mmCIF file of C-alpha atoms in Angstrom:
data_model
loop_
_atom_site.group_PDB
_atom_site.id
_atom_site.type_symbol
_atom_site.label_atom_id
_atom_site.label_comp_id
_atom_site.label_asym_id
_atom_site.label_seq_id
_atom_site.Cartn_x
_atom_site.Cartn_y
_atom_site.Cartn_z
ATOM 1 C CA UNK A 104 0.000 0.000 0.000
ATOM 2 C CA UNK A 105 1.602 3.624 -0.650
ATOM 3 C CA UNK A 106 1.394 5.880 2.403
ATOM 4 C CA UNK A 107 4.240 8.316 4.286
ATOM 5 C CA UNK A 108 5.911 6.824 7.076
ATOM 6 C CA UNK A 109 7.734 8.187 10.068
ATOM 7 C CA UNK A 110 9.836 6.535 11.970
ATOM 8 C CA UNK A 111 10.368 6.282 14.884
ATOM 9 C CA UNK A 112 7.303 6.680 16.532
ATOM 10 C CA UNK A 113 8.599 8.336 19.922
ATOM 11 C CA UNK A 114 11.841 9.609 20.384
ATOM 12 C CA UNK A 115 13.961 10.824 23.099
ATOM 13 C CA UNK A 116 17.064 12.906 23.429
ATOM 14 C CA UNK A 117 19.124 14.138 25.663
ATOM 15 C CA UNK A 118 20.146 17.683 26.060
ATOM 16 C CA UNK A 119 22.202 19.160 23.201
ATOM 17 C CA UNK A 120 21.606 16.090 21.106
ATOM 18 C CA UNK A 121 21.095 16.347 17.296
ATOM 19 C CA UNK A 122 18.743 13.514 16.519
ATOM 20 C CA UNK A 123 16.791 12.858 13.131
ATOM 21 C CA UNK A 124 13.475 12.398 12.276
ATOM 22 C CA UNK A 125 13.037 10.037 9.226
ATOM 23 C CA UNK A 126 9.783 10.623 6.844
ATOM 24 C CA UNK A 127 9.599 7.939 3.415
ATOM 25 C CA UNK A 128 7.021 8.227 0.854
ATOM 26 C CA UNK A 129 6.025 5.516 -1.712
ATOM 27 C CA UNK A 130 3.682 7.884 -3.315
ATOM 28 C CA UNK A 131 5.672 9.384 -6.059
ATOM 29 C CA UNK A 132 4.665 12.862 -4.650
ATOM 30 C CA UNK A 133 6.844 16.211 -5.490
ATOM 31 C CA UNK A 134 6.362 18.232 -2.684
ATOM 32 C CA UNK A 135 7.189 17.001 1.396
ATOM 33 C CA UNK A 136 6.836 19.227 4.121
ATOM 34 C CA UNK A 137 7.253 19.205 7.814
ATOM 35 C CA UNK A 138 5.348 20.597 10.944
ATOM 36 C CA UNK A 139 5.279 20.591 14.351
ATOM 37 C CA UNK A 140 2.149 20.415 16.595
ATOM 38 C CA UNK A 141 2.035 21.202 20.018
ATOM 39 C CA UNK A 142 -0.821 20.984 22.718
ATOM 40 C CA UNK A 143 -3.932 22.760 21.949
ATOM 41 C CA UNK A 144 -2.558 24.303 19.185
ATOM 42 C CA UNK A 145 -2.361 24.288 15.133
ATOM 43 C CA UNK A 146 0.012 22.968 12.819
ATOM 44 C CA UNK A 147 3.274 25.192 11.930
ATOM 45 C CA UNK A 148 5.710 24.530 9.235
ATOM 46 C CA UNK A 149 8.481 24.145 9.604
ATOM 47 C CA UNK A 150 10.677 23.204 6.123
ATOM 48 C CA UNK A 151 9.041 22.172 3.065
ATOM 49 C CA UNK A 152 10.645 20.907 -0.497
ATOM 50 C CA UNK A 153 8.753 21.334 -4.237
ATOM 51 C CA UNK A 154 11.604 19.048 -5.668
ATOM 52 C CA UNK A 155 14.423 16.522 -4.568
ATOM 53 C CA UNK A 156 17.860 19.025 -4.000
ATOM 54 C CA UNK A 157 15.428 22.109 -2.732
ATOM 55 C CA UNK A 158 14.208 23.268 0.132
ATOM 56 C CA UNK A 159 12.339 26.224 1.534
ATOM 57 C CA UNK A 160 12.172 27.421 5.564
ATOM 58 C CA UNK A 161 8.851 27.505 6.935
ATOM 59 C CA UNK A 162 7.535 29.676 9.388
ATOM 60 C CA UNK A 163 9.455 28.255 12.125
ATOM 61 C CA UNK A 164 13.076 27.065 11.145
ATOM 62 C CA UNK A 165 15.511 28.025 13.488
ATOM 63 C CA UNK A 166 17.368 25.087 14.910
ATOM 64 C CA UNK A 167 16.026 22.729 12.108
ATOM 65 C CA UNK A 168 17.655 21.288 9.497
ATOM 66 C CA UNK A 169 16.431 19.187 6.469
ATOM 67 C CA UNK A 170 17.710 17.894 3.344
ATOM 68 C CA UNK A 171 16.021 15.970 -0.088
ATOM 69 C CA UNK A 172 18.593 13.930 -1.895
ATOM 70 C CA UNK A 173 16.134 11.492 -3.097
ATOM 71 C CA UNK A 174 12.389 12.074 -4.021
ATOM 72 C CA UNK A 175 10.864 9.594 -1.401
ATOM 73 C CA UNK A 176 12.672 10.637 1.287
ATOM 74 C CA UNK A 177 12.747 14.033 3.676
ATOM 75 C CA UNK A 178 14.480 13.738 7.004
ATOM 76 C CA UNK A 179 14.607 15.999 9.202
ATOM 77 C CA UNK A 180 17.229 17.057 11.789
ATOM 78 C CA UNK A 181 16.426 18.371 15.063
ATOM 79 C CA UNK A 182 19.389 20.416 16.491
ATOM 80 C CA UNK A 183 20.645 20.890 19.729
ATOM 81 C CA UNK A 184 20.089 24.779 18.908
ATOM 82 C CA UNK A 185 16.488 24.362 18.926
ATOM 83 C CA UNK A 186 16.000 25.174 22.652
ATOM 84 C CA UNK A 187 12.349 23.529 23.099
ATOM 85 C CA UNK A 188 12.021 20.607 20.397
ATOM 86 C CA UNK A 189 9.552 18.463 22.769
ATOM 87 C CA UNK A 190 6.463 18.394 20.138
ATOM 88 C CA UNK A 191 4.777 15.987 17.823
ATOM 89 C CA UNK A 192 6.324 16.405 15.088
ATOM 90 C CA UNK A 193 4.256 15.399 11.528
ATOM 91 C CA UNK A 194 5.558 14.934 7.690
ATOM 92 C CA UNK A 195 3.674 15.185 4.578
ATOM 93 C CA UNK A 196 3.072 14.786 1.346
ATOM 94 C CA UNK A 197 1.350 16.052 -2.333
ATOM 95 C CA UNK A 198 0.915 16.070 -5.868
ATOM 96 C CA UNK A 199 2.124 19.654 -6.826
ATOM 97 C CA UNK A 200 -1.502 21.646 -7.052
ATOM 98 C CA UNK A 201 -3.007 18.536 -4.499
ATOM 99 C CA UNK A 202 -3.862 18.383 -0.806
ATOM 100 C CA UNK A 203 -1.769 17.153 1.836
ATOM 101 C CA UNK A 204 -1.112 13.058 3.100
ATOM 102 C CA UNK A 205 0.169 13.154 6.430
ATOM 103 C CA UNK A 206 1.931 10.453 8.077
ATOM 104 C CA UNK A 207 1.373 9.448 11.598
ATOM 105 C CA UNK A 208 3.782 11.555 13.308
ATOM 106 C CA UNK A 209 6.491 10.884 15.946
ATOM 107 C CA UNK A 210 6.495 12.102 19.356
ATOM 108 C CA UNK A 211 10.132 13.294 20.310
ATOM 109 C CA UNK A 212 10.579 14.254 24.177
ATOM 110 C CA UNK A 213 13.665 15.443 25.754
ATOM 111 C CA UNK A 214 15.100 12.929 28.691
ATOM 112 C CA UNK B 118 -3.459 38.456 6.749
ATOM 113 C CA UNK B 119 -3.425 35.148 5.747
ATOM 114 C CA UNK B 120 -5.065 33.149 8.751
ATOM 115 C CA UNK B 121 -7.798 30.565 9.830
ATOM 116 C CA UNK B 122 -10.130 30.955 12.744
ATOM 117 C CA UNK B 123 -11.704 28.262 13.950
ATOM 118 C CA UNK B 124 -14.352 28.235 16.861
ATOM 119 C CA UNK B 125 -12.617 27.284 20.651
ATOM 120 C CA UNK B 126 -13.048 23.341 22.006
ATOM 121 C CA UNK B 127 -13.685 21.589 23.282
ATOM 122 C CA UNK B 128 -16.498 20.673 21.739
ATOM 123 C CA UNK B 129 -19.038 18.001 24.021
ATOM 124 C CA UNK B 130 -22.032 16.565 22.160
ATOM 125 C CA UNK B 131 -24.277 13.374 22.525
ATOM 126 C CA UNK B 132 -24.150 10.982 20.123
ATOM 127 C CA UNK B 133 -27.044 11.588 16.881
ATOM 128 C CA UNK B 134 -26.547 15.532 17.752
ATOM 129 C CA UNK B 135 -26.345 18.207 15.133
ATOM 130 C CA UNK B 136 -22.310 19.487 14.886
ATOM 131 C CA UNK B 137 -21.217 22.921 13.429
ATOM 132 C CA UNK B 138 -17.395 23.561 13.656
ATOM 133 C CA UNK B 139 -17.029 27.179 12.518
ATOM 134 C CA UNK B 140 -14.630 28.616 10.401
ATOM 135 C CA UNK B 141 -13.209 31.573 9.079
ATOM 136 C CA UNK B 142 -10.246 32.927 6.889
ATOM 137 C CA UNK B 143 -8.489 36.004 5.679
ATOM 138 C CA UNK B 144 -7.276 36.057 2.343
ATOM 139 C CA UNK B 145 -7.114 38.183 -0.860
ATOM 140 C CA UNK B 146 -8.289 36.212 -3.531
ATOM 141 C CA UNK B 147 -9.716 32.568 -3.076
ATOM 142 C CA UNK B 148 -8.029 29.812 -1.421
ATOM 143 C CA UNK B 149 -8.597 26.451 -1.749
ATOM 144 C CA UNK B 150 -10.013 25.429 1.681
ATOM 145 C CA UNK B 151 -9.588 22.083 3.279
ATOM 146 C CA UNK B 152 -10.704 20.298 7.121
ATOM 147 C CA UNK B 153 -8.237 17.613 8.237
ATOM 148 C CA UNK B 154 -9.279 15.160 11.210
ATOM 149 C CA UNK B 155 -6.955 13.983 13.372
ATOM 150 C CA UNK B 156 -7.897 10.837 15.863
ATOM 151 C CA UNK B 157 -5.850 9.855 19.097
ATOM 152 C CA UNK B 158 -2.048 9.387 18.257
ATOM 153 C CA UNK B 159 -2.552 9.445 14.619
ATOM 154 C CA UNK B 160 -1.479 12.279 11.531
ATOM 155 C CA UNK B 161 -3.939 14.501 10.270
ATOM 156 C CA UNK B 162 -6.015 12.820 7.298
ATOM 157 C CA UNK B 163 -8.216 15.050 4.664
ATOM 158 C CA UNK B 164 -11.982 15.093 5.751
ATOM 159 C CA UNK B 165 -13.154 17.425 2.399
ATOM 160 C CA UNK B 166 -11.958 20.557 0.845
ATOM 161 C CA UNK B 167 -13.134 23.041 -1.333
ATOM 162 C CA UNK B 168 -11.460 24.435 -4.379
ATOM 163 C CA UNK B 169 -13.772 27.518 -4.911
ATOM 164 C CA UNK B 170 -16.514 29.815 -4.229
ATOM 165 C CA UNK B 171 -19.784 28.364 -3.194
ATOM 166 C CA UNK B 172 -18.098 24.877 -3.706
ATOM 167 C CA UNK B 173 -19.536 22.207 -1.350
ATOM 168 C CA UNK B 174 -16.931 19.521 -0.288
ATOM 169 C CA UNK B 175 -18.328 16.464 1.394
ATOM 170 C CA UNK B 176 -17.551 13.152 2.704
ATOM 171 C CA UNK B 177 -18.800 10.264 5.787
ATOM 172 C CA UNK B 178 -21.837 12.877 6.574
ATOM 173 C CA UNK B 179 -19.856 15.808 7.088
ATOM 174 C CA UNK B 180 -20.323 18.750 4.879
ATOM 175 C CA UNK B 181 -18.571 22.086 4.468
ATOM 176 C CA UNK B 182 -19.190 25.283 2.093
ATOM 177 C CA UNK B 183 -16.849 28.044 0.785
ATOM 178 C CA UNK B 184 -18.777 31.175 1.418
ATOM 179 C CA UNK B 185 -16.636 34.147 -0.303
ATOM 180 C CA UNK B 186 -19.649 36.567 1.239
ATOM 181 C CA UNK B 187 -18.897 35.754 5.074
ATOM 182 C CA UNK B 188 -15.156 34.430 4.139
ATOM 183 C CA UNK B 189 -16.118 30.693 5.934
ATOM 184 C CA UNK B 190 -16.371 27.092 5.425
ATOM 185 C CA UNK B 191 -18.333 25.809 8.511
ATOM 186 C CA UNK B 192 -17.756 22.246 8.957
ATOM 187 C CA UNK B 193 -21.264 20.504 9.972
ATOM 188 C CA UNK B 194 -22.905 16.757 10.152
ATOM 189 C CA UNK B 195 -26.290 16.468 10.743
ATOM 190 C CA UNK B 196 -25.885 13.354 13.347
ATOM 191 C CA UNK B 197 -22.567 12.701 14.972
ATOM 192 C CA UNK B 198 -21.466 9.272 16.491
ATOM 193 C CA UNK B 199 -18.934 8.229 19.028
ATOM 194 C CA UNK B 200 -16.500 7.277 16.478
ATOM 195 C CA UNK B 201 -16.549 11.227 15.137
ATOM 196 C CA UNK B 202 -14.231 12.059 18.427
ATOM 197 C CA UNK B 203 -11.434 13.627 17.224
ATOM 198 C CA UNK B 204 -9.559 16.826 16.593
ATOM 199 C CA UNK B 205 -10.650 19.021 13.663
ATOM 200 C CA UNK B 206 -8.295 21.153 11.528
ATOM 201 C CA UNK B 207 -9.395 23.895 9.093
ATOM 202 C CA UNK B 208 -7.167 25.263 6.694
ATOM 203 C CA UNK B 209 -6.278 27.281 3.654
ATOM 204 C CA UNK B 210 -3.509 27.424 0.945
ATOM 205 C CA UNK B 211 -0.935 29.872 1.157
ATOM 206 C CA UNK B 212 1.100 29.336 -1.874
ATOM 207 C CA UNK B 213 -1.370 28.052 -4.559
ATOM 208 C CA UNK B 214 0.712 25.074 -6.449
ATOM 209 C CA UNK B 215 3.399 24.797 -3.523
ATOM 210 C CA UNK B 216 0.266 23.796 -1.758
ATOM 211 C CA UNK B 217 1.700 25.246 1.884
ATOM 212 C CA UNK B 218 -1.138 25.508 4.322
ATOM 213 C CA UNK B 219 -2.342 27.101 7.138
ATOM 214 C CA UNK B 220 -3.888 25.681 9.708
ATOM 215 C CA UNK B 221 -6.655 26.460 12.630
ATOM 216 C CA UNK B 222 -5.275 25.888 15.946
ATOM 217 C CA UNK B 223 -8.076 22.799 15.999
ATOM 218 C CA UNK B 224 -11.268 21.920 17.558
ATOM 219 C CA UNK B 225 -11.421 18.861 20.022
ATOM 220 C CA UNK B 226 -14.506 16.889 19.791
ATOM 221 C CA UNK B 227 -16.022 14.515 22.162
ATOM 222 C CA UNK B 228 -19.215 12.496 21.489
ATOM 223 C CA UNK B 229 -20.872 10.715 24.061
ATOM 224 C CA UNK B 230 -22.798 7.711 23.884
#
């Protein structure tokens, strides 16, 4: 079956860690973005990519890193600058001009 | 601006109940509008969306129309069931093509038995 999936589901580091987020999708989509979600509150973006060897910040960037060597895949690396990473973090997917597949998310807390 | 307003949770109904989420945007010009559901520990998955004015998207009961006149897309289902708990996202395109969204902060919904 296609879908996006994140692994790993929860995730814990320790302080001034780097760890990485991994996001693959078997859709054949363009386009991959990442957001964070925390309690009681909306989505934010925080990197998203039209094509493989691009990226663009999102609204909320600093102490994230990404990259898009291959078209399936869209990791994500959360830095030991960003000073309060414990969120649910959630990757997705399109067509270009097509809504949104999400993948189930992973929960990363800090130990 | 560009935002989405949606109405505060949480939102406590009884099972077979009428449900209105409400909705509202800012834009210039007209966004394609969407409402994602998210259940318990899951991603967000597309409920309906609506590409243009006075379009009606629609899907398992739940209906939701883009109304240029009052800039909203109300989310509504004439009889709810326990399953229907969940957390309910509006949102709008930013970047038409790029497809980058913006979401409502989310609804919670409870239905009781």
């Amino acid at each position: 079956d296609g879908g996006i999936t994140q692994s790993p589901k929860y995730l814990f580091r320790k302080e001034g860690q780097n760890v990485t987020l991994s996001c693959e999708q078997n859709l054949n989509h363009d386009a991959m973005y990442w957001y964070r979600q925390d309690p009681g509150q909306g989505l934010r973006l925080i990197y998203y990519s039209q094509i493989v060897n691009d990226f663009q910040k999102g609204d909320i960037a600093e102490g994230y890193s990404v990259s898009r060597e291959k078209k399936e895949s869209f990791p994500l690396t959360v830095t030991s600058a960003q000073k309060n990473p414990t969120a649910f973090y959630l990757c997705a997917s399109s067509p270009t001009g097509y809504p949104q597949h999400f993948g189930d998310g992973t929960r990363l807390s800090i130990l | 601006g560009n935002s989405v307003t949606q109405m505060e949770g949480p939102v406590t109904l009884s099972e077979e109940a009428f449900l209105t989420i409400n909705c509202t945007y800012t834009a210039t010009g007209y966004p394609s509008l969407f409402w994602y559901v998210q259940y318990p520990g899951e991603g967000l998955q597309l409920l309906l969306k609506a590409t243009k004015a006075d379009d009606k998207g629609s899907n398992k009961g739940f209906e939701a129309t883009y109304r240029k006149e009052t800039t909203s897309f109300h989310l509504e289902k004439g009889s709810v069931q326990v399953s229907d708990s969940a957390v309910y996202f509006c949102a709008r395109v930013l970047i038409q093509g790029a497809q980058k969204l913006v979401f409502g902060q989310g609804t919670r919904l409870t239905i009781n038995p």
